């Protein structure tokens, strides 16, 4: 909740914390873990086509690091990420998440009005809560990238009840 509040305090447009922050918490809970699995980073996503600079992202990371030192913040404006990924321009954070590698990672949360939790999920939450990992449709043509990512992540050693599918969904 503290991380969500810190991200909300930045008041960035279309701002969320996503990917492993949400995914890992769900998988940890479903596996009955008492302690959260360590995160490589905490992904703060936002969409601001008015300032797609990397400098703006660094400034937001520094502010978050002051508010919550020791958290591995990673702030990315999805209005510029299509350039790095070789995709058509994204229209929003939700649209950008459709281009991520696997279905259960395309989730994000934020503190909304009156501190209500809000959730978005590019491919719904069924795969996430059913412990299923599938490549997204955008990765159907680059399954070699998805497969390499899955081998590197070794998620089934962390969450043994996961089923990681190495082919596109039928």
Coordinates of N, CA, C and O in Angstrom, one line a residue:
X1 N 0.8 -1.2 0.0 CA 0.0 0.0 0.0 C 0.9 1.3 0.0 O 0.5 2.2 -0.6
X2 N 2.0 1.2 0.7 CA 2.9 2.3 0.7 C 3.5 2.6 -0.6 O 3.6 3.8 -1.0
X3 N 3.8 1.6 -1.4 CA 4.3 1.8 -2.8 C 3.2 2.4 -3.7 O 3.5 3.3 -4.4
X4 N 2.0 1.9 -3.5 CA 0.9 2.4 -4.3 C 0.7 3.9 -4.0 O 0.4 4.7 -4.9
X5 N 0.8 4.2 -2.7 CA 0.6 5.6 -2.3 C 1.7 6.5 -2.8 O 1.5 7.6 -3.2
X6 N 2.9 6.0 -2.7 CA 4.1 6.8 -3.2 C 3.9 7.1 -4.7 O 4.2 8.2 -5.2
X7 N 3.5 6.1 -5.5 CA 3.3 6.2 -6.9 C 2.2 7.2 -7.2 O 2.3 8.1 -8.1
X8 N 1.1 7.1 -6.5 CA 0.0 8.0 -6.6 C 0.4 9.4 -6.3 O -0.1 10.4 -7.0
X9 N 1.2 9.6 -5.4 CA 1.7 11.0 -5.0 C 2.4 11.7 -6.1 O 2.4 12.9 -6.2
X10 N 2.9 11.0 -7.1 CA 3.6 11.6 -8.2 C 2.6 12.3 -9.1 O 2.9 13.2 -9.9
X11 N 1.3 11.9 -9.1 CA 0.2 12.4 -9.9 C 0.5 12.4 -11.4 O 0.3 13.4 -12.1
X12 N 1.1 11.3 -11.8 CA 1.4 11.1 -13.2 C 0.1 10.7 -14.0 O -0.7 10.0 -13.4
X13 N -0.1 11.1 -15.2 CA -1.2 10.7 -16.0 C -1.2 9.2 -16.3 O -0.2 8.6 -16.6
X14 N -2.4 8.6 -16.2 CA -2.6 7.2 -16.4 C -1.5 6.3 -15.8 O -0.8 5.5 -16.4
X15 N -1.4 6.5 -14.5 CA -0.3 5.9 -13.7 C -0.7 4.7 -12.9 O -1.7 4.7 -12.3
X16 N 0.2 3.7 -13.0 CA -0.1 2.4 -12.3 C 1.2 1.8 -11.9 O 2.3 2.1 -12.3
X17 N 1.1 0.8 -11.0 CA 2.3 -0.1 -10.7 C 1.9 -1.4 -11.2 O 0.8 -2.0 -10.9
X18 N 2.7 -2.0 -12.0 CA 2.3 -3.2 -12.7 C 3.4 -4.3 -12.7 O 4.4 -4.3 -12.0
X19 N 3.1 -5.3 -13.6 CA 3.9 -6.4 -13.8 C 4.2 -7.3 -12.6 O 3.2 -7.7 -11.9
X20 N 5.4 -7.5 -12.2 CA 5.8 -8.4 -11.1 C 5.2 -8.0 -9.8 O 4.9 -8.8 -8.9
X21 N 5.0 -6.7 -9.6 CA 4.5 -6.1 -8.3 C 3.1 -6.8 -8.0 O 2.9 -7.2 -6.9
X22 N 2.3 -6.9 -9.0 CA 1.0 -7.5 -8.8 C 1.0 -9.0 -9.0 O 0.6 -9.8 -8.2
X23 N 1.6 -9.4 -10.1 CA 1.7 -10.8 -10.5 C 2.3 -11.7 -9.3 O 1.8 -12.6 -8.9
X24 N 3.5 -11.2 -8.8 CA 4.2 -12.0 -7.8 C 3.3 -12.0 -6.5 O 3.3 -13.1 -5.8
X25 N 2.7 -10.9 -6.2 CA 1.9 -10.9 -5.0 C 0.7 -11.9 -5.1 O 0.4 -12.7 -4.1
X26 N 0.1 -12.0 -6.2 CA -1.0 -13.0 -6.4 C -0.4 -14.4 -6.3 O -1.0 -15.3 -5.6
X27 N 0.7 -14.7 -7.0 CA 1.2 -16.0 -7.0 C 1.8 -16.4 -5.6 O 1.6 -17.6 -5.2
X28 N 2.3 -15.5 -4.9 CA 2.8 -15.8 -3.6 C 1.6 -16.2 -2.7 O 1.7 -17.1 -1.9
X29 N 0.5 -15.4 -2.8 CA -0.7 -15.7 -2.0 C -1.3 -17.1 -2.4 O -1.6 -17.9 -1.5
X30 N -1.3 -17.4 -3.7 CA -1.9 -18.6 -4.1 C -1.0 -19.8 -3.7 O -1.5 -21.0 -3.6
X31 N 0.3 -19.6 -3.5 CA 1.2 -20.6 -3.0 C 1.3 -20.7 -1.5 O 2.0 -21.5 -1.0
X32 N 0.6 -19.8 -0.8 CA 0.6 -19.8 0.6 C 1.9 -19.3 1.3 O 2.1 -19.6 2.4
X33 N 2.6 -18.5 0.5 CA 3.9 -18.0 1.1 C 3.7 -16.9 2.1 O 2.8 -16.1 2.0
X34 N 4.4 -17.0 3.2 CA 4.3 -16.0 4.3 C 5.0 -14.7 4.0 O 4.6 -13.7 4.5
X35 N 6.1 -14.8 3.2 CA 6.9 -13.6 2.8 C 6.8 -13.4 1.3 O 6.8 -14.4 0.6
X36 N 6.8 -12.2 0.9 CA 6.7 -11.9 -0.5 C 8.0 -12.3 -1.2 O 9.1 -12.1 -0.6
X37 N 7.9 -12.7 -2.4 CA 9.1 -13.0 -3.2 C 9.7 -11.7 -3.6 O 9.0 -10.7 -3.9
X38 N 11.0 -11.6 -3.5 CA 11.8 -10.4 -3.8 C 11.5 -10.0 -5.2 O 11.4 -10.8 -6.1
X39 N 11.4 -8.6 -5.4 CA 11.2 -8.1 -6.7 C 12.5 -7.6 -7.3 O 13.3 -6.9 -6.6
X40 N 12.7 -7.8 -8.6 CA 13.8 -7.2 -9.3 C 13.7 -5.7 -9.4 O 14.6 -4.9 -9.3
X41 N 12.4 -5.2 -9.5 CA 12.1 -3.8 -9.6 C 10.6 -3.6 -9.4 O 9.8 -4.6 -9.4
X42 N 10.2 -2.4 -9.1 CA 8.8 -2.0 -8.9 C 8.5 -1.1 -10.1 O 9.0 0.0 -10.2
X43 N 7.7 -1.6 -11.0 CA 7.4 -1.0 -12.3 C 6.3 0.0 -12.2 O 5.1 -0.4 -12.0
X44 N 6.6 1.3 -12.2 CA 5.7 2.4 -12.3 C 5.5 2.8 -13.7 O 6.5 3.1 -14.4
X45 N 4.3 2.6 -14.2 CA 3.9 2.9 -15.6 C 3.0 4.1 -15.7 O 2.1 4.2 -14.9
X46 N 3.3 4.9 -16.7 CA 2.4 6.0 -16.9 C 2.4 6.3 -18.4 O 3.2 5.8 -19.1
X47 N 1.4 7.2 -18.8 CA 1.3 7.6 -20.2 C 1.2 9.1 -20.3 O 0.2 9.7 -19.9
X48 N 2.3 9.7 -20.8 CA 2.3 11.1 -21.0 C 3.0 11.5 -22.3 O 4.3 11.6 -22.3
X49 N 2.3 11.6 -23.4 CA 3.0 11.9 -24.6 C 3.6 13.4 -24.7 O 4.4 13.7 -25.5
X50 N 3.2 14.2 -23.7 CA 3.8 15.6 -23.7 C 5.2 15.6 -23.3 O 6.0 16.5 -23.7
X51 N 5.7 14.6 -22.5 CA 7.1 14.6 -22.1 C 7.6 13.1 -22.1 O 7.7 12.5 -21.0
X52 N 8.0 12.6 -23.2 CA 8.5 11.2 -23.3 C 10.0 11.1 -23.0 O 10.6 10.1 -23.3
X53 N 10.6 12.0 -22.3 CA 12.0 12.0 -22.1 C 12.4 11.0 -21.0 O 11.7 10.8 -20.0
X54 N 13.5 10.4 -21.1 CA 14.1 9.5 -20.1 C 14.4 10.3 -18.9 O 14.4 9.8 -17.7
X55 N 14.8 11.6 -19.0 CA 15.1 12.5 -17.9 C 13.9 12.6 -17.0 O 14.1 12.6 -15.7
X56 N 12.7 12.7 -17.5 CA 11.5 12.9 -16.7 C 11.3 11.6 -15.9 O 11.0 11.6 -14.7
X57 N 11.6 10.4 -16.5 CA 11.4 9.2 -15.8 C 12.4 9.1 -14.6 O 12.1 8.7 -13.5
X58 N 13.7 9.5 -14.9 CA 14.7 9.5 -13.8 C 14.3 10.4 -12.7 O 14.6 10.1 -11.5
X59 N 13.8 11.5 -13.0 CA 13.3 12.5 -11.9 C 12.3 11.8 -11.1 O 12.3 12.0 -9.8
X60 N 11.3 11.1 -11.7 CA 10.3 10.4 -10.9 C 10.9 9.3 -10.0 O 10.5 9.1 -8.9
X61 N 11.8 8.6 -10.6 CA 12.5 7.5 -9.8 C 13.2 8.1 -8.6 O 13.2 7.5 -7.5
X62 N 13.9 9.3 -8.8 CA 14.6 9.9 -7.7 C 13.6 10.3 -6.6 O 13.9 10.1 -5.4
X63 N 12.5 10.9 -7.0 CA 11.5 11.3 -6.0 C 11.0 10.1 -5.2 O 10.8 10.1 -4.0
X64 N 10.7 9.0 -5.9 CA 10.2 7.8 -5.3 C 11.3 7.2 -4.3 O 11.0 6.7 -3.2
X65 N 12.5 7.3 -4.8 CA 13.6 6.8 -3.9 C 13.8 7.6 -2.7 O 14.2 7.1 -1.6
X66 N 13.5 8.9 -2.7 CA 13.5 9.7 -1.5 C 12.3 9.3 -0.6 O 12.5 9.2 0.6
X67 N 11.2 9.0 -1.2 CA 10.0 8.7 -0.4 C 10.1 7.3 0.2 O 9.7 7.0 1.4
X68 N 10.7 6.3 -0.5 CA 10.8 4.9 -0.1 C 12.2 4.4 -0.5 O 12.3 3.7 -1.5
X69 N 13.2 4.8 0.3 CA 14.6 4.3 -0.1 C 14.6 2.8 0.0 O 13.9 2.1 0.7
X70 N 15.5 2.3 -0.9 CA 15.7 0.8 -0.9 C 14.8 0.0 -1.8 O 15.0 -1.1 -2.0
X71 N 13.8 0.7 -2.3 CA 12.9 0.0 -3.2 C 13.5 0.2 -4.7 O 13.8 1.3 -5.0
X72 N 13.6 -0.9 -5.4 CA 14.1 -0.8 -6.8 C 13.1 -0.2 -7.8 O 12.6 -1.0 -8.6
X73 N 12.9 1.1 -7.8 CA 11.9 1.7 -8.6 C 12.4 1.7 -10.1 O 13.5 1.9 -10.4
X74 N 11.4 1.5 -11.0 CA 11.6 1.6 -12.4 C 10.4 2.3 -13.0 O 9.3 1.8 -13.0
X75 N 10.6 3.6 -13.4 CA 9.5 4.4 -13.9 C 9.6 4.5 -15.4 O 10.7 4.9 -15.9
X76 N 8.6 4.1 -16.1 CA 8.6 4.2 -17.6 C 7.3 4.8 -18.1 O 6.2 4.3 -17.8
X77 N 7.5 5.8 -19.0 CA 6.5 6.4 -19.7 C 6.1 5.6 -20.9 O 6.9 5.5 -21.8
X78 N 5.0 5.0 -20.9 CA 4.6 4.1 -22.0 C 4.4 4.8 -23.3 O 4.3 4.2 -24.4
X79 N 4.3 6.1 -23.3 CA 4.2 6.9 -24.5 C 5.5 6.9 -25.3 O 5.5 7.2 -26.5
X80 N 6.6 6.4 -24.8 CA 7.8 6.3 -25.5 C 8.3 4.9 -25.7 O 9.2 4.6 -26.5
X81 N 7.8 3.9 -25.0 CA 8.3 2.6 -25.0 C 8.1 1.8 -26.3 O 8.8 0.9 -26.6
X82 N 7.1 2.3 -27.1 CA 7.0 1.6 -28.4 C 8.2 1.7 -29.3 O 8.5 0.9 -30.1
X83 N 9.0 2.8 -29.1 CA 10.2 3.0 -29.9 C 11.2 2.0 -29.5 O 11.9 1.4 -30.4
X84 N 11.4 1.7 -28.2 CA 12.4 0.7 -27.8 C 11.9 -0.7 -28.3 O 12.8 -1.6 -28.6
X85 N 10.6 -1.0 -28.3 CA 10.1 -2.3 -28.6 C 9.8 -2.5 -30.1 O 9.4 -3.6 -30.5
X86 N 9.9 -1.5 -30.9 CA 9.6 -1.6 -32.3 C 8.1 -1.8 -32.7 O 7.8 -2.5 -33.7
X87 N 7.3 -1.3 -31.8 CA 5.8 -1.4 -32.0 C 5.2 -0.1 -32.6 O 5.9 0.9 -32.5
X88 N 4.0 -0.2 -33.0 CA 3.2 1.1 -33.3 C 3.1 1.8 -32.0 O 3.1 1.2 -30.9
X89 N 2.9 3.2 -32.1 CA 2.7 3.9 -30.8 C 1.6 3.4 -30.0 O 0.5 3.0 -30.5
X90 N 1.8 3.3 -28.7 CA 0.8 2.9 -27.7 C -0.2 4.1 -27.5 O 0.2 5.2 -27.5
X91 N -1.4 3.8 -27.1 CA -2.4 4.8 -26.8 C -2.6 5.0 -25.3 O -3.3 6.0 -24.9
X92 N -2.2 4.1 -24.5 CA -2.4 4.1 -23.0 C -1.5 3.1 -22.4 O -0.9 2.3 -23.0
X93 N -1.5 3.1 -21.0 CA -0.8 2.0 -20.3 C -1.4 0.7 -20.6 O -0.7 -0.3 -20.9
X94 N -2.7 0.6 -20.6 CA -3.4 -0.7 -20.9 C -3.0 -1.2 -22.3 O -2.7 -2.4 -22.5
X95 N -3.0 -0.3 -23.3 CA -2.6 -0.7 -24.6 C -1.2 -1.2 -24.7 O -0.9 -2.2 -25.3
X96 N -0.3 -0.5 -24.0 CA 1.1 -0.9 -23.9 C 1.3 -2.3 -23.4 O 2.1 -3.1 -23.8
X97 N 0.5 -2.6 -22.3 CA 0.6 -3.9 -21.7 C 0.2 -5.1 -22.6 O 0.6 -6.2 -22.4
X98 N -0.6 -4.8 -23.7 CA -0.9 -5.8 -24.6 C 0.3 -6.3 -25.4 O 0.2 -7.4 -26.0
X99 N 1.4 -5.6 -25.4 CA 2.6 -5.9 -26.1 C 3.6 -6.6 -25.2 O 4.7 -6.9 -25.7
X100 N 3.3 -6.9 -24.0 CA 4.2 -7.5 -23.1 C 4.2 -9.0 -23.4 O 3.4 -9.5 -24.1
X101 N 5.2 -9.7 -22.9 CA 5.5 -11.1 -23.3 C 4.5 -12.2 -22.9 O 4.2 -13.1 -23.7
X102 N 4.0 -12.1 -21.7 CA 3.2 -13.2 -21.2 C 1.9 -12.6 -20.5 O 1.9 -11.5 -19.9
X103 N 0.8 -13.4 -20.6 CA -0.5 -12.9 -20.2 C -0.6 -12.5 -18.7 O -1.2 -11.5 -18.4
X104 N -0.1 -13.3 -17.7 CA -0.3 -12.9 -16.4 C 0.5 -11.7 -15.9 O 0.2 -11.2 -14.8
X105 N 1.5 -11.3 -16.7 CA 2.3 -10.1 -16.3 C 1.5 -8.8 -16.7 O 1.8 -7.7 -16.1
X106 N 0.6 -8.8 -17.6 CA -0.1 -7.7 -18.1 C -1.2 -7.2 -17.1 O -2.3 -7.0 -17.5
X107 N -0.8 -6.9 -15.9 CA -1.7 -6.5 -14.9 C -1.0 -5.3 -14.2 O 0.2 -5.2 -14.1
X108 N -1.9 -4.4 -13.6 CA -1.4 -3.2 -12.9 C -2.4 -2.7 -11.9 O -3.6 -3.0 -12.2
X109 N -2.0 -2.1 -10.9 CA -2.9 -1.5 -9.9 C -2.5 -0.1 -9.6 O -1.4 0.3 -9.8
X110 N -3.5 0.6 -9.0 CA -3.2 2.0 -8.5 C -4.2 2.3 -7.4 O -5.2 1.6 -7.2
X111 N -3.9 3.3 -6.6 CA -4.8 3.9 -5.7 C -5.7 4.9 -6.4 O -5.1 5.9 -7.0
X112 N -6.9 4.7 -6.5 CA -7.8 5.6 -7.2 C -8.4 6.6 -6.2 O -7.9 6.8 -5.1
X113 N -9.5 7.1 -6.6 CA -10.3 8.1 -5.7 C -10.6 7.4 -4.4 O -10.9 6.3 -4.3
X114 N -10.5 8.2 -3.4 CA -10.8 7.8 -2.0 C -10.0 6.5 -1.6 O -10.5 5.7 -0.9
X115 N -8.8 6.4 -2.2 CA -7.9 5.3 -1.9 C -8.5 3.9 -2.2 O -8.1 2.9 -1.6
X116 N -9.4 3.8 -3.2 CA -9.9 2.6 -3.6 C -8.8 2.0 -4.6 O -8.2 2.7 -5.4
X117 N -8.6 0.7 -4.5 CA -7.7 0.0 -5.4 C -8.4 -0.2 -6.7 O -9.5 -0.6 -6.8
X118 N -7.6 0.1 -7.8 CA -8.1 -0.1 -9.1 C -7.1 -1.1 -9.8 O -5.9 -1.1 -9.6
X119 N -7.7 -2.0 -10.7 CA -6.9 -3.0 -11.4 C -7.2 -2.9 -12.8 O -8.4 -2.7 -13.2
X120 N -6.2 -3.0 -13.7 CA -6.3 -3.2 -15.1 C -5.6 -4.5 -15.5 O -4.6 -4.8 -14.9
X121 N -6.1 -5.2 -16.5 CA -5.5 -6.4 -16.9 C -5.7 -6.5 -18.4 O -6.8 -6.7 -18.9
X122 N -4.6 -6.5 -19.2 CA -4.6 -6.5 -20.6 C -5.3 -7.7 -21.2 O -6.0 -7.7 -22.2
X123 N -5.1 -8.9 -20.5 CA -5.7 -10.1 -20.9 C -6.6 -10.8 -19.9 O -6.7 -12.0 -19.8
X124 N -7.1 -10.0 -19.0 CA -7.9 -10.5 -17.9 C -7.1 -11.1 -16.8 O -5.8 -11.0 -16.9
X125 N -7.7 -11.7 -15.8 CA -7.0 -12.2 -14.7 C -7.0 -13.7 -14.6 O -6.4 -14.3 -13.7
X126 N -7.7 -14.4 -15.5 CA -7.9 -15.8 -15.4 C -6.5 -16.5 -15.4 O -6.3 -17.4 -14.5
X127 N -5.6 -16.2 -16.3 CA -4.3 -16.9 -16.3 C -3.6 -16.6 -15.0 O -3.0 -17.5 -14.5
X128 N -3.6 -15.4 -14.6 CA -3.0 -15.0 -13.3 C -3.4 -15.8 -12.2 O -2.6 -16.5 -11.5
X129 N -4.7 -15.9 -11.9 CA -5.2 -16.6 -10.8 C -5.3 -18.1 -10.9 O -5.3 -18.9 -10.0
X130 N -5.2 -18.6 -12.2 CA -5.2 -20.0 -12.4 C -3.8 -20.6 -12.6 O -3.6 -21.7 -13.0
X131 N -2.8 -19.7 -12.3 CA -1.4 -20.1 -12.4 C -0.9 -20.6 -13.7 O -0.2 -21.5 -13.9
X132 N -1.4 -19.9 -14.8 CA -1.1 -20.3 -16.2 C -0.3 -19.2 -16.8 O -0.7 -18.0 -16.6
X133 N 0.7 -19.5 -17.5 CA 1.5 -18.5 -18.2 C 1.5 -18.9 -19.7 O 1.9 -20.0 -20.1
X134 N 1.0 -17.9 -20.5 CA 0.9 -18.1 -21.9 C 1.6 -16.9 -22.6 O 1.5 -15.8 -22.1
X135 N 2.2 -17.1 -23.8 CA 2.6 -15.9 -24.5 C 1.5 -15.1 -25.0 O 0.4 -15.6 -25.3
X136 N 1.6 -13.8 -25.0 CA 0.6 -12.9 -25.5 C 0.5 -13.0 -27.0 O 1.5 -13.5 -27.7
X137 N -0.6 -12.6 -27.6 CA -0.7 -12.6 -29.1 C 0.4 -11.9 -29.8 O 0.8 -12.2 -30.9
X138 N 0.9 -10.8 -29.2 CA 1.9 -10.0 -29.8 C 3.2 -10.7 -29.8 O 4.1 -10.4 -30.6
X139 N 3.4 -11.8 -29.0 CA 4.6 -12.6 -29.0 C 4.4 -13.9 -29.8 O 5.4 -14.7 -29.9
X140 N 3.3 -14.1 -30.5 CA 3.1 -15.3 -31.3 C 4.1 -15.4 -32.4 O 4.6 -16.5 -32.7
X141 N 4.6 -14.3 -32.9 CA 5.6 -14.3 -34.0 C 7.0 -14.3 -33.5 O 7.9 -14.3 -34.3
X142 N 7.2 -14.2 -32.2 CA 8.5 -14.2 -31.6 C 8.6 -15.1 -30.4 O 9.0 -14.7 -29.3
X143 N 8.1 -16.3 -30.6 CA 8.1 -17.3 -29.5 C 9.5 -17.6 -29.0 O 9.7 -17.9 -27.8
X144 N 10.5 -17.4 -29.8 CA 11.9 -17.7 -29.3 C 12.3 -16.7 -28.2 O 13.0 -17.1 -27.3
X145 N 11.8 -15.5 -28.3 CA 12.1 -14.5 -27.3 C 11.3 -14.8 -26.0 O 11.9 -14.8 -24.9
X146 N 10.1 -15.2 -26.1 CA 9.2 -15.6 -25.0 C 9.9 -16.8 -24.3 O 10.0 -16.9 -23.1
X147 N 10.3 -17.8 -25.1 CA 10.9 -19.1 -24.5 C 12.1 -18.8 -23.8 O 12.4 -19.3 -22.7
X148 N 13.0 -17.9 -24.3 CA 14.2 -17.5 -23.7 C 13.9 -16.8 -22.4 O 14.6 -17.1 -21.3
X149 N 12.9 -16.0 -22.4 CA 12.5 -15.2 -21.2 C 12.1 -16.2 -20.1 O 12.4 -16.1 -18.9
X150 N 11.3 -17.2 -20.5 CA 10.7 -18.2 -19.5 C 11.9 -19.0 -18.9 O 11.9 -19.3 -17.7
X151 N 12.8 -19.4 -19.8 CA 14.0 -20.2 -19.2 C 14.8 -19.4 -18.3 O 15.2 -19.9 -17.2
X152 N 15.0 -18.1 -18.6 CA 15.8 -17.2 -17.7 C 15.1 -16.9 -16.4 O 15.7 -16.9 -15.3
X153 N 13.8 -16.7 -16.4 CA 13.0 -16.4 -15.2 C 12.9 -17.6 -14.3 O 12.8 -17.3 -13.1
X154 N 12.8 -18.8 -14.8 CA 12.8 -20.0 -13.9 C 11.6 -19.9 -12.9 O 11.8 -20.2 -11.7
X155 N 10.5 -19.4 -13.3 CA 9.4 -19.1 -12.4 C 8.9 -20.4 -11.7 O 8.4 -20.3 -10.5
X156 N 9.0 -21.5 -12.4 CA 8.4 -22.7 -11.8 C 9.3 -23.2 -10.6 O 8.8 -24.0 -9.8
X157 N 10.5 -22.7 -10.5 CA 11.3 -23.1 -9.3 C 10.9 -22.2 -8.1 O 11.0 -22.6 -6.9
X158 N 10.3 -21.0 -8.4 CA 9.8 -20.1 -7.3 C 8.4 -20.5 -7.0 O 8.0 -20.5 -5.8
X159 N 7.6 -20.7 -8.0 CA 6.1 -21.0 -7.8 C 5.9 -22.3 -8.5 O 5.5 -22.4 -9.7
X160 N 6.1 -23.4 -7.9 CA 6.0 -24.8 -8.5 C 4.6 -25.2 -9.0 O 4.6 -26.1 -9.9
X161 N 3.6 -24.5 -8.6 CA 2.3 -24.9 -9.1 C 1.9 -24.2 -10.5 O 0.9 -24.5 -11.1
X162 N 2.8 -23.3 -11.0 CA 2.7 -22.7 -12.3 C 2.7 -23.7 -13.4 O 3.5 -24.6 -13.3
X163 N 2.0 -23.4 -14.4 CA 2.1 -24.1 -15.7 C 2.5 -23.1 -16.7 O 1.8 -22.1 -17.0
X164 N 3.8 -23.2 -17.2 CA 4.3 -22.3 -18.2 C 4.2 -23.0 -19.6 O 4.8 -24.1 -19.8
X165 N 3.4 -22.4 -20.5 CA 3.2 -23.0 -21.8 C 4.2 -22.3 -22.8 O 4.4 -21.1 -22.8
X166 N 4.9 -23.2 -23.5 CA 6.0 -22.7 -24.4 C 5.5 -22.5 -25.8 O 6.3 -22.2 -26.7
X167 N 4.2 -22.7 -26.1 CA 3.6 -22.4 -27.4 C 2.5 -21.4 -27.3 O 2.0 -21.2 -26.2
X168 N 2.0 -20.9 -28.4 CA 0.9 -20.0 -28.4 C -0.4 -20.8 -27.9 O -0.5 -22.0 -28.1
X169 N -1.3 -20.0 -27.4 CA -2.6 -20.6 -27.0 C -3.3 -21.1 -28.2 O -3.3 -20.5 -29.2
X170 N -3.8 -22.4 -28.1 CA -4.6 -23.0 -29.2 C -5.8 -22.1 -29.6 O -6.3 -21.4 -28.8

